[in-house]
Amino acid sequence: LSESSRINEKFLSMSGNVYYYYNFRDDHFEASGDFLTLFGLDVKFYTDTELLSEFVRGSDIQCAKEVINSEDSGAAEITNDFCLRNNKKWIEASAFTEYDEDHNPLEKYVCFKDITKFKMQNDELTYMAYYDSLTGLSNRNCFVKELRDMVERAKSEKTTVSVAMMD
């Protein structure tokens, strides 16, 4: 391994991200990073990437497939996040596809990043914004949000909403 390759491999392992590259014309595939740790599947061939969606939570499979098969939509760039089947790990996936002048795919670069810590922190902040930290009861922000949602739903269903306030 050259010094530059060794350094890049070290940065890659430190990031925790996994990547793959595919050249459509030459049928050339390269994968980098620890797919086994992130997904539970060791990706060695381009066909293995189709199996990644089997490790995704049912309601998020379409989001994963949109990135994995990004060339099917003709999108040059797409990013989605999804939860794995175990409901414990969140992944952000980004794909960049280059096309020729006839819009045939030439190359695809895909990155998967573990965003579980970010999602957990975001969920905690969202909870803190809508619930009292001492009692766990809904706060004013939660009330306003729920009321806004009810009013919007009533508008779309052409019904009314009533609110009774007691102090």
XYZ file of N, CA and C in Angstrom:
501
model
N 0.848 -1.182 0.000
C 0.000 0.000 0.000
C 0.890 1.240 0.000
N 0.570 2.189 -0.848
C 1.331 3.430 -0.872
C 1.027 4.225 0.390
N 1.859 5.185 0.702
C 1.661 6.022 1.890
C 0.324 6.746 1.808
N 0.000 7.280 0.645
C -1.259 7.997 0.446
C -2.452 7.062 0.641
N -2.385 5.854 0.115
C -3.470 4.878 0.278
C -3.633 4.483 1.733
N -2.510 4.313 2.419
C -2.553 3.951 3.844
C -3.228 5.052 4.654
N -2.896 6.304 4.366
C -3.493 7.437 5.068
C -4.993 7.507 4.784
N -5.362 7.343 3.519
C -6.783 7.375 3.161
C -7.555 6.249 3.834
N -6.971 5.072 3.911
C -7.613 3.948 4.595
C -7.822 4.253 6.079
N -6.857 4.908 6.698
C -6.957 5.268 8.114
C -8.081 6.281 8.328
N -8.136 7.320 7.459
C -9.217 8.301 7.547
C -10.569 7.623 7.369
N -10.648 6.718 6.431
C -11.886 5.996 6.165
C -12.335 5.203 7.384
N -11.423 4.474 7.997
C -11.786 3.670 9.159
C -12.179 4.551 10.341
N -11.548 5.711 10.460
C -11.883 6.635 11.549
C -13.268 7.247 11.358
N -13.688 7.450 10.119
C -14.968 8.110 9.848
C -16.159 7.213 10.174
N -15.989 5.904 10.037
C -17.101 4.981 10.249
C -18.034 4.908 9.052
N -17.779 5.716 8.041
C -18.604 5.702 6.831
C -18.207 4.541 5.935
N -19.125 4.145 5.072
C -18.815 3.146 4.053
C -19.213 3.721 2.701
N -18.487 3.314 1.670
C -18.674 3.868 0.343
C -18.640 2.754 -0.691
N -19.296 3.018 -1.816
C -19.030 2.178 -2.971
C -19.077 3.023 -4.232
N -18.371 2.537 -5.216
C -18.254 3.179 -6.513
C -18.619 2.149 -7.565
N -19.357 2.589 -8.583
C -19.664 1.679 -9.681
C -19.536 2.413 -11.007
N -18.796 1.805 -11.952
C -18.656 2.312 -13.300
C -19.530 1.436 -14.191
N -20.566 2.036 -14.756
C -21.545 1.286 -15.545
C -20.967 0.753 -16.850
N -20.097 1.527 -17.481
C -19.527 1.092 -18.775
C -18.584 -0.092 -18.607
N -17.699 -0.018 -17.605
C -16.687 -1.056 -17.412
C -17.113 -2.149 -16.437
N -18.312 -1.986 -15.846
C -18.780 -2.913 -14.824
C -17.727 -3.055 -13.716
N -17.168 -1.907 -13.315
C -16.128 -1.884 -12.276
C -16.747 -1.436 -10.964
N -16.525 -2.221 -9.910
C -17.099 -1.951 -8.594
C -15.998 -1.923 -7.540
N -16.074 -0.954 -6.648
C -15.173 -0.897 -5.493
C -15.973 -0.508 -4.267
N -15.711 -1.184 -3.157
C -16.354 -0.857 -1.884
C -15.269 -0.540 -0.865
N -15.535 0.437 -0.021
C -14.584 0.825 1.015
C -15.327 0.982 2.330
N -14.665 0.610 3.389
C -15.263 0.728 4.718
C -15.806 -0.605 5.186
N -16.293 -0.595 6.417
C -16.743 -1.814 7.073
C -18.264 -1.980 6.947
N -18.718 -2.472 5.807
C -20.139 -2.710 5.563
C -20.700 -3.720 6.567
N -19.876 -4.685 6.941
C -20.324 -5.730 7.861
C -20.749 -5.139 9.205
N -19.967 -4.207 9.726
C -20.310 -3.576 11.006
C -21.530 -2.684 10.867
N -21.610 -1.919 9.783
C -22.711 -0.969 9.620
C -24.030 -1.664 9.298
N -24.014 -2.621 8.382
C -25.248 -3.260 7.908
C -25.421 -4.709 8.348
N -24.326 -5.385 8.653
C -24.414 -6.813 8.908
C -24.245 -7.620 7.634
N -23.727 -6.973 6.578
C -23.516 -7.626 5.282
C -22.177 -7.163 4.734
N -21.362 -8.104 4.319
C -20.072 -7.765 3.724
C -20.280 -7.573 2.227
N -20.125 -6.345 1.760
C -20.365 -6.013 0.355
C -19.074 -6.188 -0.431
N -19.082 -7.135 -1.352
C -17.908 -7.427 -2.180
C -18.153 -7.159 -3.662
N -19.434 -7.266 -4.082
C -19.786 -7.124 -5.494
C -20.939 -6.127 -5.626
N -21.076 -5.561 -6.816
C -22.152 -4.593 -7.048
C -23.518 -5.212 -6.765
N -23.693 -6.470 -7.084
C -24.971 -7.143 -6.834
C -25.297 -7.211 -5.343
N -24.265 -7.186 -4.486
C -24.495 -7.196 -3.036
C -25.224 -5.942 -2.574
N -25.060 -4.826 -3.292
C -25.690 -3.577 -2.861
C -27.211 -3.686 -2.890
N -27.749 -4.516 -3.771
C -29.200 -4.726 -3.813
C -29.698 -5.395 -2.530
N -28.845 -6.163 -1.871
C -29.226 -6.867 -0.650
C -29.282 -5.948 0.559
N -28.677 -4.762 0.473
C -28.646 -3.849 1.614
C -30.045 -3.472 2.082
N -30.989 -3.321 1.160
C -32.341 -2.924 1.549
C -33.034 -3.983 2.411
N -32.553 -5.226 2.377
C -33.126 -6.275 3.227
C -32.824 -6.042 4.704
N -31.858 -5.174 4.995
C -31.480 -4.885 6.379
C -32.148 -3.613 6.891
N -33.030 -3.024 6.077
C -33.685 -1.764 6.396
C -35.090 -2.035 6.926
N -35.521 -1.215 7.892
C -36.865 -1.311 8.460
C -37.893 -1.210 7.336
N -38.949 -1.995 7.417
C -39.952 -2.082 6.363
C -40.458 -0.747 5.849
N -40.780 0.183 6.745
C -41.340 1.472 6.331
C -40.306 2.370 5.648
N -39.021 2.020 5.748
C -37.950 2.848 5.173
C -37.292 2.231 3.934
N -37.760 1.058 3.520
C -37.114 0.360 2.402
C -37.092 1.207 1.136
N -38.196 1.897 0.849
C -38.254 2.713 -0.369
C -37.194 3.825 -0.335
N -36.991 4.438 0.821
C -35.964 5.494 0.951
C -34.577 4.937 0.641
N -34.293 3.744 1.141
C -32.991 3.123 0.883
C -32.839 2.777 -0.596
N -33.881 2.220 -1.188
C -33.816 1.820 -2.601
C -33.652 3.029 -3.525
N -34.231 4.173 -3.151
C -34.080 5.382 -3.966
C -32.619 5.780 -4.106
N -31.841 5.553 -3.047
C -30.414 5.885 -3.092
C -29.633 4.776 -3.790
N -29.882 3.543 -3.395
C -29.152 2.404 -3.958
C -29.356 2.319 -5.479
N -30.570 2.625 -5.930
C -30.897 2.577 -7.367
C -31.120 3.980 -7.925
N -30.322 4.923 -7.502
C -30.534 6.326 -7.876
C -30.534 6.556 -9.381
N -29.800 5.747 -10.120
C -29.752 5.927 -11.575
C -31.100 5.636 -12.233
N -31.970 4.857 -11.565
C -33.293 4.559 -12.121
C -34.170 5.802 -12.207
N -33.974 6.741 -11.283
C -34.784 7.965 -11.279
C -34.186 9.056 -12.148
N -32.938 8.881 -12.541
C -32.267 9.903 -13.334
C -31.708 11.034 -12.501
N -31.767 10.891 -11.180
C -31.275 11.944 -10.288
C -29.752 11.974 -10.289
N -29.193 13.166 -10.321
C -27.746 13.311 -10.245
C -27.276 13.195 -8.800
N -28.128 13.615 -7.876
C -27.762 13.576 -6.453
C -29.011 13.295 -5.640
N -28.888 12.403 -4.672
C -30.021 12.085 -3.793
C -29.476 11.702 -2.416
N -30.164 12.155 -1.387
C -29.804 11.818 -0.007
C -31.075 11.476 0.754
N -31.063 10.350 1.442
C -32.176 9.923 2.288
C -31.607 9.343 3.576
N -32.435 9.321 4.605
C -32.035 8.606 5.812
C -33.091 7.556 6.113
N -32.641 6.491 6.759
C -33.518 5.373 7.061
C -32.997 4.637 8.272
N -33.885 3.856 8.862
C -33.546 3.076 10.049
C -33.364 1.614 9.646
N -32.388 0.966 10.260
C -32.192 -0.457 9.982
C -33.262 -1.270 10.693
N -33.383 -2.502 10.292
C -34.431 -3.400 10.777
C -34.463 -3.538 12.301
N -33.314 -3.403 12.944
C -33.260 -3.558 14.401
C -33.793 -2.329 15.139
N -34.176 -1.282 14.409
C -34.689 -0.029 14.978
C -33.709 0.658 15.916
N -32.437 0.312 15.826
C -31.438 0.917 16.697
C -30.440 1.777 15.941
N -30.288 1.556 14.662
C -29.266 2.262 13.902
C -29.895 3.030 12.748
N -29.556 4.328 12.672
C -30.016 5.198 11.591
C -28.880 5.443 10.628
N -29.194 5.425 9.341
C -28.202 5.601 8.282
C -28.616 6.768 7.383
N -27.641 7.594 7.040
C -27.849 8.602 6.001
C -27.123 8.090 4.764
N -27.839 8.041 3.654
C -27.262 7.535 2.412
C -27.315 8.622 1.352
N -26.195 8.808 0.667
C -26.107 9.794 -0.412
C -25.549 9.119 -1.652
N -26.137 9.444 -2.792
C -25.643 8.914 -4.069
C -25.445 10.069 -5.042
N -24.341 9.994 -5.762
C -24.026 10.960 -6.816
C -23.803 10.158 -8.089
N -24.609 10.420 -9.090
C -24.525 9.672 -10.344
C -24.176 10.632 -11.478
N -23.201 10.239 -12.267
C -22.821 11.022 -13.436
C -23.401 10.349 -14.678
N -23.902 11.189 -15.598
C -24.560 10.696 -16.809
C -23.848 11.238 -18.048
N -24.010 10.524 -19.164
C -23.479 11.045 -20.433
C -24.516 11.989 -21.038
N -24.233 12.495 -22.249
C -25.126 13.466 -22.892
C -26.491 12.878 -23.236
N -26.598 11.552 -23.344
C -27.885 10.888 -23.595
C -28.584 10.483 -22.296
N -28.029 10.919 -21.198
C -28.513 10.651 -19.838
C -28.437 9.168 -19.446
N -27.456 8.477 -19.990
C -27.164 7.116 -19.556
C -26.179 7.215 -18.390
N -26.387 6.428 -17.335
C -25.468 6.529 -16.197
C -24.062 6.054 -16.559
N -23.071 6.821 -16.110
C -21.675 6.465 -16.323
C -21.041 5.924 -15.049
N -21.156 6.713 -13.978
C -20.545 6.339 -12.699
C -21.482 6.710 -11.560
N -21.355 5.929 -10.488
C -22.155 6.203 -9.294
C -21.261 6.110 -8.066
N -21.386 7.098 -7.183
C -20.658 7.143 -5.913
C -21.708 7.154 -4.804
N -21.592 6.231 -3.866
C -22.584 6.130 -2.798
C -21.871 6.106 -1.451
N -22.431 6.860 -0.494
C -21.875 6.932 0.861
C -22.974 6.609 1.858
N -22.664 5.771 2.843
C -23.564 5.464 3.950
C -22.887 5.922 5.236
N -23.649 6.659 6.035
C -23.099 7.233 7.263
C -24.025 6.920 8.430
N -23.458 6.467 9.538
C -24.235 6.181 10.742
C -24.592 7.512 11.407
N -25.893 7.827 11.471
C -26.344 9.078 12.082
C -27.186 8.807 13.331
N -26.999 7.646 13.940
C -27.790 7.252 15.100
C -27.648 8.257 16.236
N -26.441 8.660 16.548
C -26.211 9.597 17.656
C -26.932 10.917 17.385
N -26.839 11.421 16.159
C -27.522 12.651 15.780
C -29.029 12.503 15.947
N -29.604 11.396 15.475
C -31.047 11.164 15.573
C -31.496 11.095 17.033
N -30.710 10.418 17.867
C -31.059 10.307 19.285
C -31.038 11.683 19.954
N -30.022 12.487 19.642
C -29.945 13.836 20.204
C -31.108 14.691 19.711
N -31.444 14.549 18.433
C -32.558 15.300 17.870
C -33.880 14.898 18.527
N -34.072 13.604 18.740
C -35.288 13.122 19.403
C -35.370 13.658 20.836
N -34.241 13.691 21.515
C -34.204 14.208 22.886
C -34.546 15.699 22.915
N -34.006 16.456 21.981
C -34.312 17.889 21.912
C -35.784 18.120 21.580
N -36.325 17.318 20.679
C -37.739 17.433 20.323
C -38.605 17.136 21.536
N -38.258 16.105 22.287
C -39.007 15.763 23.498
C -38.949 16.922 24.492
N -37.764 17.474 24.679
C -37.594 18.584 25.626
C -38.397 19.816 25.192
N -38.592 19.995 23.903
C -39.346 21.145 23.401
C -40.841 21.010 23.652
N -41.360 19.783 23.771
C -42.801 19.570 23.872
C -43.284 18.974 25.193
N -42.370 18.574 26.067
C -42.779 17.944 27.318
C -41.976 18.507 28.482
N -42.614 18.571 29.641
C -41.959 19.042 30.852
C -40.950 17.995 31.311
N -39.727 18.432 31.576
C -38.670 17.474 31.937
C -38.891 16.855 33.313
N -39.592 17.542 34.212
C -39.819 17.017 35.554
C -40.994 16.053 35.598
N -42.119 16.446 34.990
C -43.335 15.632 35.074
C -43.569 14.747 33.855
N -42.975 15.118 32.721
C -43.222 14.379 31.491
C -44.538 14.735 30.829
N -45.242 15.738 31.395
C -46.521 16.159 30.825
C -46.293 17.094 29.633
N -47.258 17.118 28.742
C -47.196 18.009 27.583
C -47.119 19.459 28.051
N -46.335 20.269 27.334
C -46.222 21.683 27.685
C -46.999 22.545 26.691
N -46.859 23.865 26.825
C -47.578 24.801 25.959
C -47.212 24.594 24.487
N -45.939 24.363 24.183
C -45.520 24.141 22.791
C -46.252 22.945 22.187
N -46.399 21.899 22.969
C -47.096 20.703 22.498
C -48.569 21.024 22.241
N -49.167 21.775 23.162
C -50.569 22.163 22.992
C -50.764 22.964 21.713
N -49.915 23.962 21.488
C -50.031 24.804 20.301
C -49.845 23.966 19.037
N -48.881 23.060 19.037
C -48.646 22.190 17.875
C -49.858 21.297 17.615
N -50.367 20.657 18.675
C -51.527 19.769 18.520
C -52.749 20.548 18.035
N -52.950 21.758 18.589
C -54.084 22.577 18.171
C -53.948 22.971 16.699
N -52.727 23.364 16.294
C -52.481 23.730 14.895
C -52.777 22.537 13.972
N -52.320 21.347 14.378
C -52.579 20.146 13.583
C -54.084 19.856 13.479
N -54.801 20.028 14.602
C -56.245 19.780 14.593
C -56.972 20.781 13.700
N -56.571 22.048 13.752
C -57.192 23.070 12.917
C -56.932 22.770 11.438
N -55.715 22.394 11.093
C -55.403 22.052 9.702
C -56.217 20.845 9.234
N -56.323 19.849 10.103
C -57.103 18.656 9.752
C -58.587 19.013 9.589
N -59.080 19.876 10.481
C -60.485 20.302 10.394
C -60.744 21.075 9.105
N -59.777 21.917 8.702
C -59.927 22.649 7.443
C -60.016 21.697 6.258
N -59.112 20.708 6.227
C -59.101 19.774 5.091
C -60.347 18.879 5.078
N -60.894 18.591 6.270
C -62.092 17.745 6.360
C -63.378 18.572 6.409
N -63.219 19.912 6.367
C -64.341 20.845 6.410
C -65.209 20.620 7.645
N -64.548 20.529 8.796
C -65.237 20.402 10.083
C -64.737 21.526 10.994
N -65.164 21.497 12.250
C -64.741 22.528 13.200
C -63.995 21.893 14.354
N -63.288 22.761 15.078
C -62.554 22.344 16.276
C -63.021 23.231 17.418
N -63.265 22.622 18.562
C -63.653 23.394 19.760
C -62.595 23.186 20.821
N -62.326 24.260 21.559
C -61.348 24.200 22.629
C -62.000 24.763 23.885
N -61.915 24.009 24.988
C -62.403 24.481 26.274
C -61.189 24.728 27.162
N -61.099 25.947 27.713
C -59.966 26.295 28.575
C -60.443 26.417 29.999
N -59.743 25.764 30.926
C -60.063 25.907 32.351
C -58.784 26.322 33.050
N -58.914 27.278 33.923
C -57.744 27.799 34.631
C -57.887 27.560 36.100
